[in-house]
XYZ file of C-alpha atoms in Angstrom:
663
model
C 0.000 0.000 0.000
C 1.204 3.529 -0.664
C 2.057 5.476 2.437
C -0.010 8.478 3.458
C 1.884 11.715 3.085
C 1.224 14.378 5.680
C 1.848 18.009 4.881
C 3.039 20.460 7.487
C -0.480 21.872 7.567
C -1.744 18.547 8.872
C -3.927 17.860 5.838
C -3.642 14.351 4.361
C -3.031 13.855 0.669
C -3.245 10.444 -0.972
C -0.784 9.977 -3.858
C -1.786 8.226 -7.037
C -1.284 4.444 -6.980
C -2.060 2.526 -10.168
C -2.134 -1.094 -11.270
C -3.903 -2.445 -14.314
C -6.361 -5.302 -14.516
C -6.126 -6.204 -18.187
C -8.767 -8.157 -20.042
C -7.644 -8.938 -23.558
C -10.421 -10.407 -25.665
C -10.452 -11.759 -29.205
C -13.887 -12.588 -30.557
C -14.721 -14.709 -33.623
C -18.410 -14.243 -34.392
C -20.535 -16.325 -36.751
C -24.256 -16.328 -37.490
C -26.580 -17.318 -34.654
C -30.077 -16.496 -33.455
C -30.047 -15.799 -29.694
C -28.152 -13.638 -27.192
C -26.350 -15.358 -24.368
C -24.126 -14.597 -21.339
C -20.580 -15.809 -20.908
C -18.503 -16.033 -17.744
C -14.806 -15.302 -17.508
C -12.773 -15.332 -14.287
C -9.843 -12.943 -14.165
C -6.900 -12.468 -11.827
C -5.919 -10.626 -8.659
C -4.568 -7.068 -8.827
C -1.403 -6.414 -6.858
C -0.485 -3.041 -5.373
C 2.895 -2.673 -3.754
C 3.499 -6.400 -4.008
C 0.381 -7.263 -2.014
C -2.836 -8.853 -3.231
C -5.121 -5.913 -2.566
C -7.823 -5.700 -5.253
C -9.580 -8.904 -6.264
C -12.085 -9.865 -8.888
C -14.368 -11.990 -6.717
C -16.794 -13.322 -9.336
C -16.531 -14.262 -13.021
C -17.056 -11.478 -15.514
C -20.472 -11.897 -17.126
C -20.507 -10.901 -20.791
C -23.898 -10.481 -22.441
C -24.556 -9.626 -26.080
C -27.646 -7.441 -26.497
C -29.492 -6.845 -29.734
C -30.340 -3.217 -30.566
C -34.109 -3.790 -30.604
C -36.645 -6.577 -30.581
C -37.178 -6.146 -34.308
C -33.505 -6.725 -35.025
C -31.711 -10.068 -35.118
C -29.609 -11.019 -32.122
C -26.046 -9.768 -32.178
C -24.231 -12.951 -31.254
C -24.525 -16.308 -29.532
C -22.257 -19.154 -28.580
C -22.129 -22.653 -29.812
C -19.960 -23.548 -26.833
C -18.813 -21.753 -23.651
C -16.022 -19.214 -24.122
C -12.524 -20.127 -23.128
C -10.313 -17.850 -21.037
C -6.590 -17.507 -20.737
C -4.358 -14.687 -19.640
C -4.628 -13.184 -23.080
C -7.922 -14.029 -24.778
C -11.289 -15.709 -24.824
C -13.022 -17.253 -27.872
C -16.675 -17.022 -28.893
C -18.257 -18.564 -31.996
C -21.220 -16.485 -33.132
C -22.453 -13.964 -35.640
C -23.173 -10.251 -36.158
C -26.475 -9.941 -37.962
C -27.472 -6.466 -36.721
C -25.724 -3.175 -37.497
C -25.693 -1.881 -33.908
C -24.779 -4.197 -31.030
C -23.725 -4.032 -27.405
C -21.716 -6.234 -25.103
C -22.386 -5.760 -21.385
C -19.729 -6.746 -18.853
C -20.877 -7.379 -15.271
C -18.163 -7.837 -12.679
C -17.664 -7.582 -8.941
C -14.436 -6.340 -7.404
C -13.366 -6.319 -3.780
C -11.132 -3.623 -2.288
C -9.021 -5.196 0.446
C -7.094 -1.982 1.164
C -7.841 0.536 3.898
C -8.315 3.328 1.376
C -11.066 4.337 -0.981
C -10.181 3.424 -4.600
C -11.471 4.377 -8.011
C -12.041 2.131 -11.006
C -11.183 3.729 -14.306
C -11.957 2.101 -17.639
C -9.965 2.464 -20.874
C -10.793 0.779 -24.142
C -8.326 0.060 -26.893
C -10.126 -1.530 -29.803
C -10.067 -2.606 -33.452
C -12.564 -4.501 -35.519
C -11.457 -6.031 -38.797
C -12.743 -8.574 -41.216
C -11.847 -10.173 -44.512
C -13.437 -7.240 -46.381
C -11.288 -4.812 -44.342
C -14.332 -2.987 -42.950
C -13.952 -0.730 -39.868
C -16.334 -0.580 -36.901
C -16.687 2.203 -34.316
C -16.989 1.780 -30.555
C -18.231 3.602 -27.464
C -17.666 2.552 -23.909
C -19.755 3.635 -20.885
C -19.930 2.866 -17.193
C -23.467 2.025 -16.106
C -22.742 1.916 -12.381
C -23.577 5.243 -10.639
C -20.399 5.192 -8.577
C -16.952 4.063 -9.644
C -15.631 4.177 -6.096
C -15.006 1.146 -3.889
C -14.904 1.827 -0.185
C -12.171 0.316 1.949
C -12.598 -3.396 2.707
C -15.761 -3.689 0.630
C -17.073 -5.028 -2.672
C -18.660 -3.144 -5.563
C -20.668 -4.449 -8.492
C -19.864 -2.813 -11.840
C -21.648 -2.848 -15.152
C -19.800 -1.765 -18.294
C -21.308 -1.468 -21.758
C -19.390 -1.741 -25.039
C -21.344 -0.575 -28.080
C -20.057 -1.225 -31.587
C -21.373 -0.735 -35.068
C -20.092 -0.321 -38.621
C -18.712 3.092 -39.365
C -20.994 3.242 -42.395
C -24.680 2.489 -41.888
C -24.991 1.106 -45.378
C -22.630 -1.758 -44.707
C -24.379 -5.116 -44.767
C -24.484 -7.517 -41.850
C -21.473 -9.772 -41.697
C -21.538 -13.518 -41.565
C -18.253 -13.405 -39.671
C -15.493 -11.064 -38.494
C -12.640 -10.995 -36.025
C -12.927 -8.503 -33.146
C -10.238 -7.749 -30.615
C -10.354 -5.331 -27.736
C -8.521 -4.728 -24.503
C -10.207 -3.440 -21.388
C -7.884 -1.821 -18.838
C -9.237 -1.335 -15.351
C -7.070 1.063 -13.357
C -7.171 0.752 -9.617
C -6.469 4.245 -8.325
C -6.178 5.803 -4.919
C -7.665 9.206 -5.838
C -6.687 12.539 -4.321
C -9.122 12.902 -1.449
C -10.855 16.252 -1.044
C -9.694 17.757 2.226
C -11.580 20.752 3.604
C -10.695 22.969 6.528
C -13.321 22.135 9.133
C -13.700 25.758 10.196
C -15.912 28.000 8.088
C -14.231 30.741 6.102
C -15.164 34.332 6.921
C -14.783 36.939 4.218
C -15.645 40.581 3.799
C -16.392 41.396 0.175
C -16.748 44.939 -1.131
C -20.019 45.539 -3.008
C -18.140 47.322 -5.766
C -15.694 44.472 -6.289
C -15.330 43.620 -9.978
C -12.067 41.654 -10.130
C -14.053 38.555 -9.270
C -17.758 37.852 -9.160
C -19.827 35.337 -7.196
C -19.915 33.207 -10.339
C -16.145 32.941 -10.674
C -15.469 32.891 -6.952
C -15.582 29.095 -7.193
C -12.354 29.124 -9.164
C -10.646 30.665 -6.133
C -11.486 27.806 -3.776
C -8.411 25.757 -4.604
C -6.272 28.877 -4.324
C -7.540 29.274 -0.780
C -5.848 25.939 0.051
C -9.092 24.567 1.433
C -9.418 21.789 -1.090
C -6.949 19.452 -2.651
C -7.606 17.576 -5.838
C -9.069 18.497 -9.186
C -12.407 20.247 -8.669
C -13.002 21.700 -12.128
C -16.734 22.082 -12.859
C -17.636 20.096 -9.778
C -18.959 22.895 -7.545
C -22.547 23.855 -6.785
C -23.664 26.725 -4.557
C -26.437 27.381 -2.073
C -26.921 30.948 -0.831
C -28.727 32.102 2.300
C -29.480 35.295 4.149
C -30.075 34.242 7.722
C -31.954 30.937 7.483
C -33.687 31.748 4.204
C -32.390 30.401 0.892
C -32.020 33.118 -1.723
C -30.824 33.333 -5.297
C -27.062 33.412 -5.636
C -26.000 36.722 -7.185
C -24.174 37.403 -10.406
C -22.776 40.610 -8.892
C -22.153 41.647 -5.294
C -24.331 44.688 -6.029
C -27.264 42.267 -6.308
C -27.063 41.908 -2.535
C -27.528 44.708 -0.061
C -24.799 45.218 2.497
C -25.160 42.578 5.185
C -24.289 39.042 6.207
C -24.808 36.044 3.949
C -23.770 32.400 3.783
C -22.648 30.624 0.630
C -22.260 26.863 0.866
C -20.147 25.249 -1.834
C -20.818 21.554 -2.407
C -17.614 20.207 -3.875
C -16.690 16.929 -5.525
C -13.665 15.920 -7.533
C -13.570 14.347 -10.953
C -13.840 10.900 -9.381
C -17.240 11.666 -7.891
C -15.933 11.946 -4.349
C -17.686 14.606 -2.297
C -15.935 16.735 0.287
C -17.382 18.287 3.381
C -19.208 21.382 2.042
C -17.218 24.583 2.161
C -19.152 27.217 4.097
C -18.210 30.805 3.465
C -19.676 33.486 5.692
C -19.778 36.574 3.520
C -20.211 40.087 4.762
C -21.108 42.080 1.679
C -19.928 45.531 2.682
C -19.972 49.077 1.425
C -18.765 52.482 2.522
C -21.208 54.217 4.862
C -19.483 57.440 5.872
C -16.813 59.899 4.743
C -15.104 62.326 7.130
C -12.263 64.759 6.627
C -9.639 66.846 8.334
C -8.046 69.878 6.762
C -6.127 67.996 4.060
C -6.845 64.330 4.701
C -9.858 62.075 4.378
C -11.311 59.085 6.245
C -13.813 56.472 5.056
C -15.803 53.972 7.118
C -17.000 50.619 5.798
C -20.135 48.833 6.960
C -17.775 45.995 7.944
C -16.094 48.296 10.460
C -13.019 48.989 8.316
C -11.292 52.383 8.312
C -9.535 53.843 5.255
C -7.479 57.049 5.155
C -5.763 59.136 2.481
C -4.146 62.524 1.934
C -1.856 64.686 4.063
C 0.111 62.813 6.718
C 2.623 65.242 8.225
C 1.442 64.524 11.793
C 0.476 60.854 11.332
C -3.222 61.651 10.782
C -3.611 58.713 8.364
C -2.944 56.279 11.206
C -0.867 53.866 9.142
C 2.197 53.793 11.380
C 4.366 56.243 9.448
C 4.539 59.966 8.826
C 5.260 61.502 5.457
C 3.905 63.184 2.375
C 1.023 61.439 0.655
C 2.915 61.126 -2.619
C 5.406 58.819 -0.882
C 2.702 56.679 0.778
C 0.595 54.613 -1.636
C 0.564 57.572 -4.056
C -2.154 59.169 -1.979
C -4.585 56.261 -2.470
C -6.709 55.118 0.497
C -4.992 52.794 2.983
C -6.677 50.323 5.318
C -5.915 50.629 9.035
C -5.559 47.188 10.598
C -8.306 46.080 12.947
C -5.554 45.167 15.406
C -4.988 48.888 15.943
C -8.488 49.084 17.428
C -8.218 46.146 19.780
C -9.539 43.813 17.060
C -12.834 45.720 17.156
C -15.041 46.883 14.311
C -15.372 50.648 13.994
C -18.845 52.223 14.074
C -18.023 55.912 13.562
C -15.207 58.189 12.377
C -14.298 61.883 12.537
C -11.535 64.215 11.425
C -10.354 67.593 12.723
C -7.447 69.511 11.180
C -4.462 67.108 11.539
C -6.181 64.597 13.847
C -8.476 61.615 13.221
C -10.696 59.695 15.635
C -12.907 56.591 15.602
C -15.349 54.793 17.896
C -15.180 50.997 18.120
C -18.099 48.612 18.512
C -17.285 48.190 22.201
C -17.692 51.950 22.693
C -13.992 52.727 23.101
C -12.651 55.758 21.228
C -9.300 55.958 19.443
C -7.495 58.995 18.015
C -4.291 59.507 16.032
C -2.288 62.312 14.461
C -1.688 65.687 16.097
C -2.175 66.112 19.840
C -2.293 69.909 19.678
C -4.714 71.189 22.320
C -5.117 67.674 23.698
C -6.948 66.455 20.561
C -5.943 62.813 21.112
C -7.942 62.742 24.359
C -5.413 60.514 26.107
C -4.228 62.951 28.756
C -1.855 64.898 26.552
C 1.332 63.248 27.796
C 2.493 61.259 24.774
C 2.461 63.818 21.953
C 1.576 63.019 18.339
C 1.010 59.435 17.225
C 0.862 57.914 13.744
C -1.249 54.944 14.838
C -4.532 54.787 16.800
C -4.220 55.632 20.507
C -6.920 54.849 23.069
C -8.838 57.841 24.417
C -9.059 58.097 28.213
C -12.714 57.145 28.558
C -14.926 58.605 31.320
C -15.620 56.077 34.078
C -18.518 53.789 33.217
C -19.137 55.501 29.870
C -18.784 54.281 26.293
C -19.281 56.296 23.119
C -21.820 55.802 20.314
C -20.881 58.577 17.860
C -18.101 61.109 17.314
C -17.647 64.430 15.494
C -14.670 66.706 14.761
C -14.235 70.409 14.043
C -13.046 72.220 10.925
C -10.192 74.642 11.314
C -7.032 76.092 9.859
C -4.773 76.510 12.865
C -2.983 73.711 14.675
C -5.863 72.780 16.912
C -8.770 70.375 16.870
C -11.857 69.734 18.954
C -13.963 66.588 19.212
C -17.410 65.895 20.563
C -18.826 62.446 21.320
C -22.196 60.999 22.268
C -21.958 58.984 25.473
C -23.824 55.824 26.401
C -25.641 57.916 29.027
C -27.164 60.163 26.359
C -24.878 63.110 27.101
C -22.211 65.010 25.162
C -18.488 64.755 25.947
C -15.888 67.117 24.430
C -12.095 67.441 24.399
C -9.306 69.279 22.586
C -8.738 73.004 22.030
C -10.936 75.199 24.241
C -10.629 78.681 22.727
C -13.861 80.588 21.917
C -15.616 78.474 24.574
C -15.997 75.835 21.883
C -15.925 72.888 24.307
C -19.147 73.981 26.010
C -17.544 73.663 29.434
C -17.826 77.382 30.201
C -14.047 77.676 29.930
C -11.556 78.464 27.194
C -9.042 75.984 28.602
C -8.034 72.946 26.597
C -9.298 69.550 27.698
C -6.959 66.592 27.234
C -9.601 64.009 28.195
C -13.366 63.856 27.458
C -15.498 66.142 29.651
C -19.279 65.884 29.995
C -21.109 69.105 29.045
C -24.791 68.067 29.111
C -26.892 66.307 31.721
C -30.234 65.837 29.959
C -29.442 62.260 28.945
C -31.528 62.530 25.764
C -28.946 63.347 23.085
C -28.951 61.229 19.899
C -26.512 63.088 17.597
C -23.554 65.457 18.040
C -21.788 67.812 15.625
C -18.712 69.579 16.981
C -17.496 72.773 15.299
C -14.477 75.038 15.314
C -15.954 77.635 17.715
C -18.842 75.690 19.211
C -21.035 72.667 18.812
C -24.575 71.383 18.420
C -26.563 68.294 19.355
C -29.999 66.803 18.609
C -32.248 65.316 21.292
C -34.481 62.292 20.974
C -37.489 64.631 20.694
C -35.936 66.639 17.840
C -34.788 69.673 19.806
C -31.335 71.192 19.349
C -28.657 72.172 21.875
C -25.920 74.658 20.924
C -22.819 75.921 22.764
C -19.708 78.035 22.220
C -19.209 81.402 20.509
C -22.010 83.675 19.281
C -20.187 86.194 17.106
C -22.473 85.485 14.117
C -25.538 84.295 16.019
C -24.512 80.641 16.320
C -26.382 80.269 19.632
C -29.680 81.174 17.854
C -30.798 83.595 20.551
C -31.753 86.427 18.234
C -28.630 88.434 18.979
C -24.996 88.637 17.977
C -22.896 88.998 21.088
C -19.690 87.590 22.451
C -20.055 84.529 24.651
C -18.914 84.244 28.225
C -18.444 81.485 30.767
C -22.181 81.285 31.369
C -23.783 81.864 27.981
C -21.410 79.525 26.132
C -22.672 76.393 27.857
C -25.186 74.128 26.081
C -28.661 75.627 25.732
C -31.770 74.712 23.747
C -32.616 76.549 20.530
C -35.992 78.189 20.957
C -38.738 77.486 18.410
C -36.969 74.655 16.599
C -38.309 71.095 16.772
C -38.566 67.966 14.661
C -34.861 68.064 13.808
C -33.155 64.779 12.892
C -29.609 65.959 12.036
C -27.312 68.971 12.521
C -23.899 69.867 11.108
C -21.607 72.605 12.442
C -19.325 74.344 9.913
C -16.957 77.285 9.694
C -13.306 78.139 10.277
C -11.226 80.632 12.224
C -13.566 82.781 14.324
C -16.668 82.116 12.203
C -19.202 79.303 12.375
C -22.682 78.247 11.277
C -25.124 75.379 11.763
C -27.286 73.631 9.155
C -30.030 71.165 10.012
C -32.718 69.016 8.449
C -36.055 68.053 9.961
C -38.128 64.910 9.764
C -40.537 66.714 7.406
C -37.728 67.220 4.843
C -37.219 70.948 5.412
C -33.841 72.515 6.125
C -32.924 75.298 8.563
C -29.671 77.167 9.113
C -28.237 79.982 11.215
C -24.978 81.751 12.031
C -22.290 82.905 9.619
C -23.746 83.830 6.229
C -21.558 81.657 3.978
C -23.283 78.471 4.895
C -26.834 79.797 5.201
C -27.144 82.622 2.699
C -29.725 80.981 0.444
C -32.683 83.386 0.305
C -31.923 84.776 3.764
C -31.650 88.561 3.498
C -29.290 89.385 6.370
C -25.532 88.802 6.419
C -25.531 86.975 9.723
C -28.487 84.933 10.951
C -29.142 84.767 14.679
C -32.228 82.539 14.536
C -32.979 79.376 12.525
C -34.486 80.214 9.158
C -35.785 77.799 6.569
C -33.823 77.379 3.344
C -36.362 78.240 0.669
C -36.837 76.050 -2.362
C -35.715 72.811 -0.719
C -37.961 69.917 0.320
C -37.295 66.270 0.963
C -33.905 67.021 2.504
C -32.528 63.878 4.152
C -28.920 64.779 4.974
C -26.880 67.976 5.500
C -23.166 68.778 5.568
C -21.511 71.993 6.716
C -18.070 72.683 5.256
C -15.800 75.526 6.230
C -17.741 78.088 4.155
C -20.345 76.145 2.203
C -23.151 73.632 2.831
C -24.536 70.533 1.090
C -28.183 69.491 1.218
C -28.916 65.966 -0.007
C -32.382 65.782 -1.556
C -33.343 62.313 -2.709
C -30.208 61.093 -4.509
C -29.069 64.576 -5.554
C -26.939 67.202 -3.839
C -27.836 70.889 -3.611
C -25.193 73.341 -2.429
C -24.793 76.928 -1.280
C -21.808 79.073 -0.332
C -18.219 79.686 -1.348
C -16.909 77.440 -4.144
C -13.557 78.759 -5.293
C -12.234 75.178 -5.639
C -15.509 73.612 -6.754
C -16.409 72.265 -3.307
C -20.139 72.861 -3.925
C -20.020 70.409 -6.897
C -21.540 73.205 -9.002
C -18.449 74.929 -10.431
C -16.362 77.737 -8.991
C -18.986 80.478 -8.657
C -20.204 81.436 -5.174
C -23.789 80.252 -4.700
C -26.105 82.588 -2.789
C -29.060 80.258 -3.284
C -28.998 76.429 -3.309
C -28.227 74.946 -6.706
C -28.392 71.333 -7.805
C -25.208 69.653 -8.965
C -25.154 68.507 -12.575
C -21.718 66.876 -12.566
C -21.334 63.474 -14.202
C -21.664 60.474 -11.854
C -23.093 62.691 -9.114
C -26.652 63.537 -10.163
C -29.048 60.831 -8.981
C -26.287 58.910 -7.272
C -25.707 60.596 -3.907
C -25.726 58.772 -0.600
C -24.051 61.259 1.758
C -21.537 64.086 1.519
C -18.625 65.376 3.564
C -17.018 68.791 3.610
C -13.368 69.489 4.279
C -11.269 72.652 4.110
C -11.137 73.425 0.362
C -12.381 70.060 -0.860
C -15.483 67.920 -0.540
C -16.595 64.331 -1.003
C -19.702 62.496 -2.149
C -20.395 58.874 -1.253
C -22.585 57.316 -3.911
C -25.973 55.762 -3.200
C -24.686 52.167 -3.191
C -21.689 52.973 -0.997
C -19.272 51.644 -3.602
C -17.629 54.828 -4.862
C -16.362 58.084 -3.391
C -16.212 61.209 -5.521
C -13.855 63.996 -4.482
C -13.437 67.548 -5.709
C -11.526 70.677 -4.788
C -8.069 71.737 -3.742
C -5.415 69.073 -4.226
C -1.852 69.881 -3.283
C 0.428 67.603 -5.303
C 2.204 66.345 -2.187
C -0.960 66.142 -0.066
C -3.255 64.376 -2.546
C -6.301 64.915 -0.401
C -8.576 63.876 -3.280
C -7.564 60.278 -2.564
C -5.885 59.423 -5.860
C -2.588 59.800 -7.691
C -3.926 62.959 -9.341
C -1.866 65.936 -8.209
C -3.850 68.868 -9.591
C -6.873 70.707 -8.215
C -10.184 69.521 -9.692
C -12.765 72.306 -9.540
C -15.059 72.096 -12.554
C -16.574 69.662 -14.998
C -15.826 66.403 -13.222
C -15.006 64.756 -9.950
C -12.314 62.238 -9.087
C -13.812 58.789 -8.380
C -11.837 56.298 -6.353
C -12.397 52.800 -5.112
C -9.768 51.110 -2.944
C -8.277 47.986 -4.477
C -10.315 45.473 -2.519
C -10.907 41.787 -3.022
C -11.739 39.507 -0.131
C -10.725 40.832 3.263
C -9.988 38.814 6.366
C -8.582 41.777 8.270
């Protein structure tokens, strides 16, 4: 017996082992009237010098006429004789299409599964030198013999003249050799543990249909599996149609079971692949860098990296790091946790993990990393010093141009926590001091969304009311006046007369700021510095929320540094400063909202994000990010190898090179 060979992986592979059982037959056929069976006893097959495969019963050979209306193919006038080389039959071929059926039983005395393979070498000749054609088929459903067991086989040999017009022969000589290979086939070996993959919805380098060709490359299966794979797809416990494209499935968790067999008919344990079909769900930005969040909890960064704000373990210009293209931050950097939210602020980035822990990286100016301010900048995620007994659900970062950053987070207790630079009373603590760890600024316990700005912040309650805090130099506190804040007035307070709000976004830079919001009824309201709220509002600064005329069905808002996006249906409307095209409507300043008409954007908008002089759109399927605006050649904040500013006519689409992730 051949020895089993064990690989270092522990999987067992059976090498090929072959011996031939040869039946050499010479038939002399003469005219007769009936079909008959003949019995021939063969020999024992030896493998490795041992008698291992035995023919346990005589081979039964039966000649079968093609139909009841045709004469019989052959018959015997006496029993056939058998030797090691031939057996003789006296009979006749009176029909033009005949079959010989061989019935045999073979015992496998080895401890391995074996496979019986049949090969026919044939020639039919006669005195008239006529040729006959042959076909050979295995009638038995399985050609496998289990260890220490017997298997009955039925083989059919069909033969006929190569020309249908040939007459029946009174006699001819037929010789054929049947070779039965006894083979130890390569056994299909499958990793017992299910495979877990995260597949990007926009993936086009392989599809669900050709994913099967990757199974052997995954080293899960050994042996030839070509065209021997069937699939069953499920979402939860419900069977569903297997897709032709990952876009056919919404983002979520699925199971694909591959039923695999090799060319010998041997089935392996089904390969179960747990698939998370994922897409991008959020884009955030700092001054010159961007961050993307996947529904699978993955975090991708691109752009400027002078302070380590990309979180990839190195500092440096973007053109020297992946040519500015998005890079994946390892899940190990977040304690092997999935990320549920992201934020950027100037040269700092932050994220919240599924367990509620927050992580920040990049610049620690003003205490932006939230870790106590003792370690300085970091180019990989650093754990935030969490308040006792509190976890975070959501996070937001400020815009700005100076070396400072402020973050606000929604706590598990329904309150707002802030940290970072404290100038302009932006933290809502009633102080202008920096905070190097998160500090609670509300006590209502009913907050559901936070947006932190450069000189203040805002938050939405579960009932749709809005809290604001910080400076009031352009009416950001919505109190009907424009006055400087102090230790008392800068703390969080409710906006009077505004209800039904579902989202807010705080924009601005330097000493200016504004807030935009959308309500559950699809209307939009804004107040503060004029750039983000000008629309049809007559005054330069707006100290109370006013509705943006001409917009309905608004479902998402974004405040940039001096412009605003309003997502209506799957389109984006913009207002404000657009010197670098950040409104997606060209370079002209927009004093009233205007709908973008750029290619790939109209009718394809999921959400938007506003940075310093650039902006991003995430498409409706979460498979593509479009970027526009200022693009320093060394910074590459548009997330591609393009080094020039893109302000009109088109946007820069990018998709990270993603196949199957097990990150």
